[in-house]
PDB file of C-alpha atoms in Angstrom:
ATOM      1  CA  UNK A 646     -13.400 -12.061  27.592  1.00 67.00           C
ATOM      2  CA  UNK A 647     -14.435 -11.511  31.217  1.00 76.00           C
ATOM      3  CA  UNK A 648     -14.510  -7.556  31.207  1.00 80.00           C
ATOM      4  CA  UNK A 649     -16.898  -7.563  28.172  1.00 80.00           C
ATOM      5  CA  UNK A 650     -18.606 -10.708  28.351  1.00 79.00           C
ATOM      6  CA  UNK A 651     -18.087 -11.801  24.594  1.00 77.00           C
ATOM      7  CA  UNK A 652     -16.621 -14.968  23.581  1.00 77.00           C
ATOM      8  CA  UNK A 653     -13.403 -13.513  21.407  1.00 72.00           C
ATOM      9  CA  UNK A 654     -11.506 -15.824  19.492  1.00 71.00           C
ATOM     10  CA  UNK A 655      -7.908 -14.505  17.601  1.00 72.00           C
ATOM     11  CA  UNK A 656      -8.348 -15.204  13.862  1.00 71.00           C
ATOM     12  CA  UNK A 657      -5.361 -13.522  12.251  1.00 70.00           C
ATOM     13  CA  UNK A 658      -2.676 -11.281  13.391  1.00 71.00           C
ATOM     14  CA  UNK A 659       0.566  -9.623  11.713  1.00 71.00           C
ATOM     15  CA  UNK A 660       4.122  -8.809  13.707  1.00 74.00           C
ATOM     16  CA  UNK A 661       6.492  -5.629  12.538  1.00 72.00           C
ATOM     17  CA  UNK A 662       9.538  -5.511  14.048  1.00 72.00           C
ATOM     18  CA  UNK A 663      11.268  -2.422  14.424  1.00 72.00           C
ATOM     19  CA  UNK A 664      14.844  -2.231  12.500  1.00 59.00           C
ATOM     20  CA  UNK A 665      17.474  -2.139  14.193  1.00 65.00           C
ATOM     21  CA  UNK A 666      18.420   0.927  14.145  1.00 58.00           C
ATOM     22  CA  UNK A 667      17.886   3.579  17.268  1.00 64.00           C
ATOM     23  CA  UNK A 668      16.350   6.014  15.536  1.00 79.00           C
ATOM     24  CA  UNK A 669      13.457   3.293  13.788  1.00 84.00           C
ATOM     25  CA  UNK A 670       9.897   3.587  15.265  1.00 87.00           C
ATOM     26  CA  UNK A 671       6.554   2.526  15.060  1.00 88.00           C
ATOM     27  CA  UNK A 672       3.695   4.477  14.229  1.00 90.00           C
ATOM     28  CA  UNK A 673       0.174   3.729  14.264  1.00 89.00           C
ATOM     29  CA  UNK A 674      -3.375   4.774  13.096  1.00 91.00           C
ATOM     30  CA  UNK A 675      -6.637   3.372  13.799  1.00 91.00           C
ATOM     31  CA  UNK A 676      -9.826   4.643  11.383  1.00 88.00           C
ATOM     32  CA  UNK A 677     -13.331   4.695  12.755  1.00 87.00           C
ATOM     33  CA  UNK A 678     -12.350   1.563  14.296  1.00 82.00           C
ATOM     34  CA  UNK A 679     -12.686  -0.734  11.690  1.00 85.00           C
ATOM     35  CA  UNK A 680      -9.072   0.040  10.050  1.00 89.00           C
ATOM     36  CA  UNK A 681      -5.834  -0.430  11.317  1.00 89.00           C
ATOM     37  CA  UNK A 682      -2.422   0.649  10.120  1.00 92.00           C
ATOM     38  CA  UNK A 683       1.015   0.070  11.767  1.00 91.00           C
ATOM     39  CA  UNK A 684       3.996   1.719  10.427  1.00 92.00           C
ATOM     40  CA  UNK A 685       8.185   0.493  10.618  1.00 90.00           C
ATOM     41  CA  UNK A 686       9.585   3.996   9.846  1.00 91.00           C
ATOM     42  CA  UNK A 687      12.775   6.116  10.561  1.00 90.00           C
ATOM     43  CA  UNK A 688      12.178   9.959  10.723  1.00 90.00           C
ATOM     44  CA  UNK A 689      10.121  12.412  11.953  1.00 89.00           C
ATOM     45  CA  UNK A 690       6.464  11.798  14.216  1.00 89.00           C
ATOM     46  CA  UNK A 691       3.981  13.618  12.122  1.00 92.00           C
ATOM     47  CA  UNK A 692       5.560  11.968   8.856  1.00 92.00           C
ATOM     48  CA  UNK A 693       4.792   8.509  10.023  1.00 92.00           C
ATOM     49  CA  UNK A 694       1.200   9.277  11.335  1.00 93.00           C
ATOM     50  CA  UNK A 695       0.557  10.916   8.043  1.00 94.00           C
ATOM     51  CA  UNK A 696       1.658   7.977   6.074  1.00 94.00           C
ATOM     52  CA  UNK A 697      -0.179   5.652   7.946  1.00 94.00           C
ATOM     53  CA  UNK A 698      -3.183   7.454   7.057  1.00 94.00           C
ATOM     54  CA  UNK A 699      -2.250   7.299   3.775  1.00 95.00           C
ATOM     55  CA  UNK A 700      -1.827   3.884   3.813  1.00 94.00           C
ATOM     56  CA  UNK A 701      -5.468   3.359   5.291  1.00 93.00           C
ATOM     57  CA  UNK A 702      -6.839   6.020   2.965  1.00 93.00           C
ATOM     58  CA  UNK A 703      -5.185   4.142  -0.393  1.00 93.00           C
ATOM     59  CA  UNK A 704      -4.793   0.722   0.384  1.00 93.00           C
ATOM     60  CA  UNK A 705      -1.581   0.170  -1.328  1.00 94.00           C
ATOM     61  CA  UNK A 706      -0.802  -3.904  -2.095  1.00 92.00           C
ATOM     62  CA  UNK A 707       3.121  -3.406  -2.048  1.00 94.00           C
ATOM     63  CA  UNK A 708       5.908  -0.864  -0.548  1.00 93.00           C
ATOM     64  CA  UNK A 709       7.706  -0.825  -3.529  1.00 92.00           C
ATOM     65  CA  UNK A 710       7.865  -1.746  -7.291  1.00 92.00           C
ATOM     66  CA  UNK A 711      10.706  -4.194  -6.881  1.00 92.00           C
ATOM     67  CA  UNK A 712       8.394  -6.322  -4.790  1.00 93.00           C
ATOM     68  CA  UNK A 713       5.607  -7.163  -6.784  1.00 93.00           C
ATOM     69  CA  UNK A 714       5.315 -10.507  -8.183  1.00 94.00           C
ATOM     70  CA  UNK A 715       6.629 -10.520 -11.877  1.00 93.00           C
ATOM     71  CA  UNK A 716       3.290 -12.414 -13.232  1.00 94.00           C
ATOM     72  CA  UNK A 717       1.209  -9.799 -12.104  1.00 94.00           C
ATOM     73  CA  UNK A 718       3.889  -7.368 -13.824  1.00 93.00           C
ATOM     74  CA  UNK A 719       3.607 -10.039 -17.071  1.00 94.00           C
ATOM     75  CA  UNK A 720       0.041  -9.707 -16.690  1.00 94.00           C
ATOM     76  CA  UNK A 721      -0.852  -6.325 -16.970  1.00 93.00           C
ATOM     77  CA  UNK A 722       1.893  -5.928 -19.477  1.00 92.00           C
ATOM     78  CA  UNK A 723       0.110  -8.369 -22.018  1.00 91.00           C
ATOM     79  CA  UNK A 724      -3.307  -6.385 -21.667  1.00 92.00           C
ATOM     80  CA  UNK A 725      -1.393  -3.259 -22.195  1.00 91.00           C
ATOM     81  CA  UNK A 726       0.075  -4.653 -25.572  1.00 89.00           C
ATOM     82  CA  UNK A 727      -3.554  -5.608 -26.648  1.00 88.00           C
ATOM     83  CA  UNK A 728      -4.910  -2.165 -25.859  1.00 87.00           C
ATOM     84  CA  UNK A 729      -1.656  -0.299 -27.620  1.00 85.00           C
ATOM     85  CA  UNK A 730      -2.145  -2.513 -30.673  1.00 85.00           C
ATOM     86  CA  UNK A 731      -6.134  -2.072 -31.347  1.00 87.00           C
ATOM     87  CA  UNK A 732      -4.763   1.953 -31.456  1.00 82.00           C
ATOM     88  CA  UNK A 733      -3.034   1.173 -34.846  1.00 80.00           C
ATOM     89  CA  UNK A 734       0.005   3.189 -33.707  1.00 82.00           C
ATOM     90  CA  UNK A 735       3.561   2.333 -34.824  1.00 84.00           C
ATOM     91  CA  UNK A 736       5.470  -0.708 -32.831  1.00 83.00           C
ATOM     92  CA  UNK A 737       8.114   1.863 -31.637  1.00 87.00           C
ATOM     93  CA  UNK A 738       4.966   3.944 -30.286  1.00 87.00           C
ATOM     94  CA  UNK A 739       3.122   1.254 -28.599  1.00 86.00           C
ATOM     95  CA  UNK A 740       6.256   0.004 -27.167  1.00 88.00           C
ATOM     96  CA  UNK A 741       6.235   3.800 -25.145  1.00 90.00           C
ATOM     97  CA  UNK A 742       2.563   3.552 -25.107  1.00 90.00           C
ATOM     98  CA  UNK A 743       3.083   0.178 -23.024  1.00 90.00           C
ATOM     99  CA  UNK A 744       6.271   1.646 -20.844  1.00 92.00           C
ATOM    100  CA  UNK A 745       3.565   4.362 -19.780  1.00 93.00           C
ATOM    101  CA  UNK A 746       1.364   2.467 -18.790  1.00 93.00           C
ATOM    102  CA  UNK A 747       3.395  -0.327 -17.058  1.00 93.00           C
ATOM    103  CA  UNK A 748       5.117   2.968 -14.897  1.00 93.00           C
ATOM    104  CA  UNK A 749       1.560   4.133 -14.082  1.00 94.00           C
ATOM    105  CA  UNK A 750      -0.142   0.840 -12.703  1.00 94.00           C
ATOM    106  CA  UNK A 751       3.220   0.073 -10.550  1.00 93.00           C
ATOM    107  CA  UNK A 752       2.929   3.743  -9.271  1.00 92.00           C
ATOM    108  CA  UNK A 753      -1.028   3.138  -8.180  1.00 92.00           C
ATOM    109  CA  UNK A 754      -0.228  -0.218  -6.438  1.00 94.00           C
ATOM    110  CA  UNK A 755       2.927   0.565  -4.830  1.00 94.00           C
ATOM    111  CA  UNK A 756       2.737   3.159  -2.009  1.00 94.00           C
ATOM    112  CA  UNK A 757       5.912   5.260  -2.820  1.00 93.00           C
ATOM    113  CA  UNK A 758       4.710   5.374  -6.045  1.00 93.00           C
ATOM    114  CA  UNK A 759       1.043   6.815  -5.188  1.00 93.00           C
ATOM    115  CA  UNK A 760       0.431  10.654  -4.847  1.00 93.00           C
ATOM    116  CA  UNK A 761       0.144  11.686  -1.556  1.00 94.00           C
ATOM    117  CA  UNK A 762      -3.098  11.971  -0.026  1.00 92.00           C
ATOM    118  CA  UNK A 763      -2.213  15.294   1.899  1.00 92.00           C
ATOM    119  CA  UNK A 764      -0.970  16.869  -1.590  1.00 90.00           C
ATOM    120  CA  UNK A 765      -1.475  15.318  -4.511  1.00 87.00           C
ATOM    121  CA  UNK A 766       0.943  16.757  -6.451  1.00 92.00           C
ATOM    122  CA  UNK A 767       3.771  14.639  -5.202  1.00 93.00           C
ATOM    123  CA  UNK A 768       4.341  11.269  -4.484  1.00 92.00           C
ATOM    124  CA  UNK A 769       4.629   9.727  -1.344  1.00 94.00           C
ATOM    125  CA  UNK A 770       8.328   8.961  -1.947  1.00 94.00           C
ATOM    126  CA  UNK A 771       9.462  12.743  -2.673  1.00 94.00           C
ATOM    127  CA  UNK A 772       7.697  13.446   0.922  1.00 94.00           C
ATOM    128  CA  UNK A 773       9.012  11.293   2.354  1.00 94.00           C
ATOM    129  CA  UNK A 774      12.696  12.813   1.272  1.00 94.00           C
ATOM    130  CA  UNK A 775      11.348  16.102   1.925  1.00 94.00           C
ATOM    131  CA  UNK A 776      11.002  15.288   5.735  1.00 93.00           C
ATOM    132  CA  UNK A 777      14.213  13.147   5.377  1.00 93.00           C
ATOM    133  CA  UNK A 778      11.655   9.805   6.767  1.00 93.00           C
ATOM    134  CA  UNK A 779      12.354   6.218   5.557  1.00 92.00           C
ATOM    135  CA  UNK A 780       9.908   3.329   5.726  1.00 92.00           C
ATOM    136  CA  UNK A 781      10.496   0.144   6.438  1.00 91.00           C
ATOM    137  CA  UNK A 782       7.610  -1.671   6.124  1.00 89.00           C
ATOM    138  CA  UNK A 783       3.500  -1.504   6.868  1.00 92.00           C
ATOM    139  CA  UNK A 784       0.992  -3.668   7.961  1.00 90.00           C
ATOM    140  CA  UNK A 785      -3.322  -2.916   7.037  1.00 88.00           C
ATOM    141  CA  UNK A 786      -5.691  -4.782   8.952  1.00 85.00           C
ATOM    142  CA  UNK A 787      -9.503  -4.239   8.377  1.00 84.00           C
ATOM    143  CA  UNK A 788     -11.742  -5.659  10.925  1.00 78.00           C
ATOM    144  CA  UNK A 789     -13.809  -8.619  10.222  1.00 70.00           C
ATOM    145  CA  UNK A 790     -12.003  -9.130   6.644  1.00 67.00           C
ATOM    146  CA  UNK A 791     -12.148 -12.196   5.320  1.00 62.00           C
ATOM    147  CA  UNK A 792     -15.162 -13.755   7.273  1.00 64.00           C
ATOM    148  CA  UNK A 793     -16.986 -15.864   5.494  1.00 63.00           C
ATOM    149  CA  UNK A 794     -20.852 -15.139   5.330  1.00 62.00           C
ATOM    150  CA  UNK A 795     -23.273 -17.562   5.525  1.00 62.00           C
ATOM    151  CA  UNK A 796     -25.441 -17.876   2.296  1.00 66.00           C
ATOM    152  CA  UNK A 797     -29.565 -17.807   3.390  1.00 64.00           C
ATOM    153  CA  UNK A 798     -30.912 -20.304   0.578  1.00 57.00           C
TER     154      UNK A 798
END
């Protein structure tokens, strides 16, 4: 507050820990200021920089598909089912049809599930075997999100 004469107040904030392990470490990356990514990872350097800009690049809501909540899993199954059924296609059919679908919105919302943003063609999970790297967890912090605007009337 002093060196830059503003009056800065701490809204939110997020912790990572690093594992336990020796080998664990942080990586971070900061986009034209306004985004901010921190990384728990275990592997190479240039593996967890390039995963934190993927993370700031695709905004993914979990790390993986075990850990999103099953009504959002319910959910989107159930509009799946509606969309399979106004095809006209046999049960056994829309039953795949459904399976698909399920597999592709977990893969879009989970980060080892998305395609890398670096090459497309695999996911984020098969490079992160590739360069034998493990994550751990992630934290994305935009600045200014969640401020509440004042409405002009």
């Amino acid at each position: 507050v002093q060196k830059i004469g503003e009056n800065i107040s701490i809204r939110r904030f997020s912790q990572l820990h690093v594992q336990s392990n020796s080998s664990a470490k942080l990586a971070q990356y900061v986009h034209g200021g306004r985004i901010g990514v921190l990384v728990d990872y275990e592997g190479a350097d240039d593996a967890g920089r390039d995963l934190a800009m993927h993370i700031s690049f695709s905004r993914p809501a979990y790390l993986v598909k075990s850990e999103v909540p099953a009504d959002i899993v319910e959910r989107e199954r159930n509009i799946l089912v509606a969309r399979a059924r106004e095809s006209g296609k046999p049960a056994e059919i829309v039953a795949k049809m459904v399976d698909g679908g399920l597999h592709k919105f977990l893969g879009e919302i989970t980060l080892l599930g998305q395609p890398f943003v670096k090459d497309d063609k695999q996911t984020v999970e098969k490079m992160l075997a590739a360069r034998k790297t493990k994550v751990f967890g992630y934290r994305f912090l935009v600045l200014s999100e969640g401020i509440e605007k004042k409405k002009a009337a």
